[in-house]
Amino acid sequence: GGDATGRVVFVGTASAGRVSVLRRLSAVEPLVYGSGWAPGPYEVRPPVYGLELSAVTSSAKWCLNLLRPQNRDSHNMRSFELPACGARQLTMATEDHVKYLAGTGASLAEDIGHLVELAQSDPSGDEISIGANHTYVDRIERLLGRLKSHGLSL
């Protein structure tokens, strides 16, 4: 894994859209952990998982969460994993991200230009929190409560 302290980090597989965004971020010399990455204006390292993922993301200046086309208007699992790892998340301001990431210390960009601008900022004073009511237990309890309110039960 190595040390990601003070770096802008992305953890994930390559795609044309992700490569395009990382090229726009060349000024911050992004550090990428993942597979399928061709050489570019970023440093590539092997994929990280589990505790190593947590260590890398929690030591980074910013952790990019670059949504794939199928969820570009919502969220992905990384939206929740990064706050849980104690990481400073930098991602797009989707409706779901605005709703779910409030209070987690995430920075939400309005567009790619804004994302590039935020990646160059210093988040060191920002507090990081997992956010309330986002555990699987919390979600299942809400789901069961909604079912019950509609007269349904399992």
PDB file of C-alpha atoms in Angstrom:
ATOM      1  CA  GLY A   1       0.000   0.000   0.000  1.00  0.00           C
ATOM      2  CA  GLY A   2       2.491   2.594   1.091  1.00  0.00           C
ATOM      3  CA  ASP A   3       2.025   6.008   2.545  1.00  0.00           C
ATOM      4  CA  ALA A   4      -0.732   8.261   1.171  1.00  0.00           C
ATOM      5  CA  THR A   5      -0.288  11.045   3.740  1.00  0.00           C
ATOM      6  CA  GLY A   6      -1.203  14.417   2.306  1.00  0.00           C
ATOM      7  CA  ARG A   7      -2.076  13.034  -1.126  1.00  0.00           C
ATOM      8  CA  VAL A   8      -5.239  13.139  -3.203  1.00  0.00           C
ATOM      9  CA  VAL A   9      -6.148   9.454  -3.504  1.00  0.00           C
ATOM     10  CA  PHE A  10      -8.499   7.416  -5.637  1.00  0.00           C
ATOM     11  CA  VAL A  11      -9.120   3.728  -4.930  1.00  0.00           C
ATOM     12  CA  GLY A  12     -10.844   1.794  -7.703  1.00  0.00           C
ATOM     13  CA  THR A  13     -10.650   0.315 -11.163  1.00  0.00           C
ATOM     14  CA  ALA A  14      -9.959   2.351 -14.248  1.00  0.00           C
ATOM     15  CA  SER A  15     -12.648   3.571 -16.636  1.00  0.00           C
ATOM     16  CA  ALA A  16     -12.581   6.200 -19.358  1.00  0.00           C
ATOM     17  CA  GLY A  17     -14.530   8.659 -17.197  1.00  0.00           C
ATOM     18  CA  ARG A  18     -12.281   8.167 -14.187  1.00  0.00           C
ATOM     19  CA  VAL A  19      -9.123   8.543 -16.284  1.00  0.00           C
ATOM     20  CA  SER A  20     -10.540  11.795 -17.696  1.00  0.00           C
ATOM     21  CA  VAL A  21     -11.169  13.217 -14.215  1.00  0.00           C
ATOM     22  CA  LEU A  22      -7.751  12.169 -12.920  1.00  0.00           C
ATOM     23  CA  ARG A  23      -6.076  13.808 -15.924  1.00  0.00           C
ATOM     24  CA  ARG A  24      -7.834  17.071 -14.960  1.00  0.00           C
ATOM     25  CA  LEU A  25      -6.366  16.644 -11.460  1.00  0.00           C
ATOM     26  CA  SER A  26      -2.751  16.325 -12.668  1.00  0.00           C
ATOM     27  CA  ALA A  27      -1.703  19.474 -10.744  1.00  0.00           C
ATOM     28  CA  VAL A  28      -2.273  17.637  -7.432  1.00  0.00           C
ATOM     29  CA  GLU A  29      -0.414  14.501  -8.591  1.00  0.00           C
ATOM     30  CA  PRO A  30      -3.134  12.001  -7.628  1.00  0.00           C
ATOM     31  CA  LEU A  31      -2.260   8.634  -6.172  1.00  0.00           C
ATOM     32  CA  VAL A  32      -4.350   5.771  -7.590  1.00  0.00           C
ATOM     33  CA  TYR A  33      -4.789   2.333  -6.032  1.00  0.00           C
ATOM     34  CA  GLY A  34      -6.451  -0.104  -8.400  1.00  0.00           C
ATOM     35  CA  SER A  35      -6.308  -2.208 -11.525  1.00  0.00           C
ATOM     36  CA  GLY A  36      -6.591  -1.450 -15.218  1.00  0.00           C
ATOM     37  CA  TRP A  37      -4.773   1.896 -15.052  1.00  0.00           C
ATOM     38  CA  ALA A  38      -2.504   2.872 -17.957  1.00  0.00           C
ATOM     39  CA  PRO A  39       0.318   5.315 -17.240  1.00  0.00           C
ATOM     40  CA  GLY A  40      -0.883   8.884 -16.843  1.00  0.00           C
ATOM     41  CA  PRO A  41      -0.392  12.060 -14.825  1.00  0.00           C
ATOM     42  CA  TYR A  42      -0.981  10.075 -11.637  1.00  0.00           C
ATOM     43  CA  GLU A  43       0.950   7.504  -9.628  1.00  0.00           C
ATOM     44  CA  VAL A  44      -0.518   3.980  -9.802  1.00  0.00           C
ATOM     45  CA  ARG A  45      -0.221   1.392  -7.042  1.00  0.00           C
ATOM     46  CA  PRO A  46      -1.815  -2.060  -6.629  1.00  0.00           C
ATOM     47  CA  PRO A  47      -5.387  -2.364  -5.303  1.00  0.00           C
ATOM     48  CA  VAL A  48      -5.964  -2.153  -1.542  1.00  0.00           C
ATOM     49  CA  TYR A  49      -8.700  -3.815   0.488  1.00  0.00           C
ATOM     50  CA  GLY A  50      -9.882  -4.104   4.091  1.00  0.00           C
ATOM     51  CA  LEU A  51      -7.576  -2.667   6.733  1.00  0.00           C
ATOM     52  CA  GLU A  52      -5.094  -1.509   4.100  1.00  0.00           C
ATOM     53  CA  LEU A  53      -7.887   0.423   2.333  1.00  0.00           C
ATOM     54  CA  SER A  54      -8.783   2.027   5.653  1.00  0.00           C
ATOM     55  CA  ALA A  55      -5.160   2.963   6.387  1.00  0.00           C
ATOM     56  CA  VAL A  56      -4.606   4.468   2.926  1.00  0.00           C
ATOM     57  CA  THR A  57      -7.829   6.452   2.812  1.00  0.00           C
ATOM     58  CA  SER A  58      -7.619   7.746   6.381  1.00  0.00           C
ATOM     59  CA  SER A  59      -4.109   9.109   5.803  1.00  0.00           C
ATOM     60  CA  ALA A  60      -4.938  10.886   2.521  1.00  0.00           C
ATOM     61  CA  LYS A  61      -5.534  14.610   2.147  1.00  0.00           C
ATOM     62  CA  TRP A  62      -8.623  13.869   0.017  1.00  0.00           C
ATOM     63  CA  CYS A  63     -10.223  10.612  -1.112  1.00  0.00           C
ATOM     64  CA  LEU A  64     -11.968  10.874  -4.427  1.00  0.00           C
ATOM     65  CA  ASN A  65     -15.239   9.047  -4.910  1.00  0.00           C
ATOM     66  CA  LEU A  66     -15.754   8.988  -8.672  1.00  0.00           C
ATOM     67  CA  LEU A  67     -19.189   7.596  -9.447  1.00  0.00           C
ATOM     68  CA  ARG A  68     -19.759   5.342 -12.430  1.00  0.00           C
ATOM     69  CA  PRO A  69     -22.347   6.339 -15.071  1.00  0.00           C
ATOM     70  CA  GLN A  70     -25.006   4.007 -13.674  1.00  0.00           C
ATOM     71  CA  ASN A  71     -24.986   5.812 -10.314  1.00  0.00           C
ATOM     72  CA  ARG A  72     -23.740   9.270 -11.273  1.00  0.00           C
ATOM     73  CA  ASP A  73     -26.927  10.841  -9.894  1.00  0.00           C
ATOM     74  CA  SER A  74     -27.018   8.946  -6.593  1.00  0.00           C
ATOM     75  CA  HIS A  75     -24.298   7.242  -4.490  1.00  0.00           C
ATOM     76  CA  ASN A  76     -22.210   4.077  -4.236  1.00  0.00           C
ATOM     77  CA  MET A  77     -20.877   1.937  -1.385  1.00  0.00           C
ATOM     78  CA  ARG A  78     -17.700   4.035  -1.261  1.00  0.00           C
ATOM     79  CA  SER A  79     -19.933   6.982  -0.280  1.00  0.00           C
ATOM     80  CA  PHE A  80     -20.337   5.249   3.093  1.00  0.00           C
ATOM     81  CA  GLU A  81     -17.026   3.385   3.297  1.00  0.00           C
ATOM     82  CA  LEU A  82     -14.906   6.535   3.178  1.00  0.00           C
ATOM     83  CA  PRO A  83     -16.495   8.250   6.203  1.00  0.00           C
ATOM     84  CA  ALA A  84     -16.368   4.907   8.048  1.00  0.00           C
ATOM     85  CA  CYS A  85     -12.619   4.773   7.372  1.00  0.00           C
ATOM     86  CA  GLY A  86     -12.152   8.295   8.717  1.00  0.00           C
ATOM     87  CA  ALA A  87     -11.363   9.640   5.245  1.00  0.00           C
ATOM     88  CA  ARG A  88     -11.979  13.107   3.823  1.00  0.00           C
ATOM     89  CA  GLN A  89     -14.265  12.363   0.888  1.00  0.00           C
ATOM     90  CA  LEU A  90     -14.341  14.527  -2.231  1.00  0.00           C
ATOM     91  CA  THR A  91     -17.176  13.663  -4.606  1.00  0.00           C
ATOM     92  CA  MET A  92     -19.988  15.105  -6.705  1.00  0.00           C
ATOM     93  CA  ALA A  93     -22.982  16.849  -5.122  1.00  0.00           C
ATOM     94  CA  THR A  94     -25.680  14.366  -6.083  1.00  0.00           C
ATOM     95  CA  GLU A  95     -29.068  14.474  -4.363  1.00  0.00           C
ATOM     96  CA  ASP A  96     -28.131  11.349  -2.368  1.00  0.00           C
ATOM     97  CA  HIS A  97     -24.731  12.727  -1.363  1.00  0.00           C
ATOM     98  CA  VAL A  98     -26.286  15.975  -0.148  1.00  0.00           C
ATOM     99  CA  LYS A  99     -28.772  13.949   1.906  1.00  0.00           C
ATOM    100  CA  TYR A 100     -26.499  11.182   3.224  1.00  0.00           C
ATOM    101  CA  LEU A 101     -23.129  12.897   3.605  1.00  0.00           C
ATOM    102  CA  ALA A 102     -24.205  15.994   5.534  1.00  0.00           C
ATOM    103  CA  GLY A 103     -22.133  16.160   8.690  1.00  0.00           C
ATOM    104  CA  THR A 104     -19.513  13.630   7.552  1.00  0.00           C
ATOM    105  CA  GLY A 105     -16.878  16.179   6.529  1.00  0.00           C
ATOM    106  CA  ALA A 106     -17.291  15.302   2.837  1.00  0.00           C
ATOM    107  CA  SER A 107     -16.804  18.042   0.269  1.00  0.00           C
ATOM    108  CA  LEU A 108     -19.314  17.990  -2.564  1.00  0.00           C
ATOM    109  CA  ALA A 109     -18.444  19.453  -5.951  1.00  0.00           C
ATOM    110  CA  GLU A 110     -21.018  21.019  -8.267  1.00  0.00           C
ATOM    111  CA  ASP A 111     -19.047  20.046 -11.396  1.00  0.00           C
ATOM    112  CA  ILE A 112     -15.631  18.707 -12.427  1.00  0.00           C
ATOM    113  CA  GLY A 113     -14.068  22.186 -12.410  1.00  0.00           C
ATOM    114  CA  HIS A 114     -15.235  22.632  -8.818  1.00  0.00           C
ATOM    115  CA  LEU A 115     -13.887  19.151  -7.950  1.00  0.00           C
ATOM    116  CA  VAL A 116     -10.456  20.171  -9.302  1.00  0.00           C
ATOM    117  CA  GLU A 117     -10.599  23.390  -7.254  1.00  0.00           C
ATOM    118  CA  LEU A 118     -11.578  21.543  -4.060  1.00  0.00           C
ATOM    119  CA  ALA A 119      -8.820  18.927  -4.571  1.00  0.00           C
ATOM    120  CA  GLN A 120      -6.307  21.769  -4.285  1.00  0.00           C
ATOM    121  CA  SER A 121      -7.783  23.023  -0.999  1.00  0.00           C
ATOM    122  CA  ASP A 122      -6.652  22.148   2.523  1.00  0.00           C
ATOM    123  CA  PRO A 123      -9.239  20.104   4.441  1.00  0.00           C
ATOM    124  CA  SER A 124      -7.091  19.660   7.558  1.00  0.00           C
ATOM    125  CA  GLY A 125      -9.446  21.545   9.904  1.00  0.00           C
ATOM    126  CA  ASP A 126     -12.563  19.690   8.790  1.00  0.00           C
ATOM    127  CA  GLU A 127     -14.103  17.218  11.223  1.00  0.00           C
ATOM    128  CA  ILE A 128     -14.756  13.726   9.867  1.00  0.00           C
ATOM    129  CA  SER A 129     -17.727  11.672  11.017  1.00  0.00           C
ATOM    130  CA  ILE A 130     -19.445   8.549   9.738  1.00  0.00           C
ATOM    131  CA  GLY A 131     -22.777  10.370   9.826  1.00  0.00           C
ATOM    132  CA  ALA A 132     -25.773   9.391  11.883  1.00  0.00           C
ATOM    133  CA  ASN A 133     -28.224   6.605  11.118  1.00  0.00           C
ATOM    134  CA  HIS A 134     -26.329   5.046   8.219  1.00  0.00           C
ATOM    135  CA  THR A 135     -25.405   1.637   9.607  1.00  0.00           C
ATOM    136  CA  TYR A 136     -27.057  -1.422   8.090  1.00  0.00           C
ATOM    137  CA  VAL A 137     -28.914  -1.944  11.383  1.00  0.00           C
ATOM    138  CA  ASP A 138     -30.289   1.624  11.237  1.00  0.00           C
ATOM    139  CA  ARG A 139     -31.413   1.129   7.655  1.00  0.00           C
ATOM    140  CA  ILE A 140     -33.124  -2.194   8.322  1.00  0.00           C
ATOM    141  CA  GLU A 141     -34.914  -0.743  11.355  1.00  0.00           C
ATOM    142  CA  ARG A 142     -36.209   2.139   9.183  1.00  0.00           C
ATOM    143  CA  LEU A 143     -37.298  -0.301   6.479  1.00  0.00           C
ATOM    144  CA  LEU A 144     -39.136  -2.502   8.970  1.00  0.00           C
ATOM    145  CA  GLY A 145     -40.777   0.589  10.489  1.00  0.00           C
ATOM    146  CA  ARG A 146     -42.016   1.667   7.066  1.00  0.00           C
ATOM    147  CA  LEU A 147     -43.375  -1.792   6.316  1.00  0.00           C
ATOM    148  CA  LYS A 148     -45.179  -1.823   9.660  1.00  0.00           C
ATOM    149  CA  SER A 149     -46.642   1.648   9.026  1.00  0.00           C
ATOM    150  CA  HIS A 150     -48.185   0.222   5.843  1.00  0.00           C
ATOM    151  CA  GLY A 151     -49.658  -2.748   7.709  1.00  0.00           C
ATOM    152  CA  LEU A 152     -47.036  -5.174   6.451  1.00  0.00           C
ATOM    153  CA  SER A 153     -44.741  -7.431   8.440  1.00  0.00           C
ATOM    154  CA  LEU A 154     -42.136 -10.083   7.832  1.00  0.00           C
TER     155      LEU A 154
END
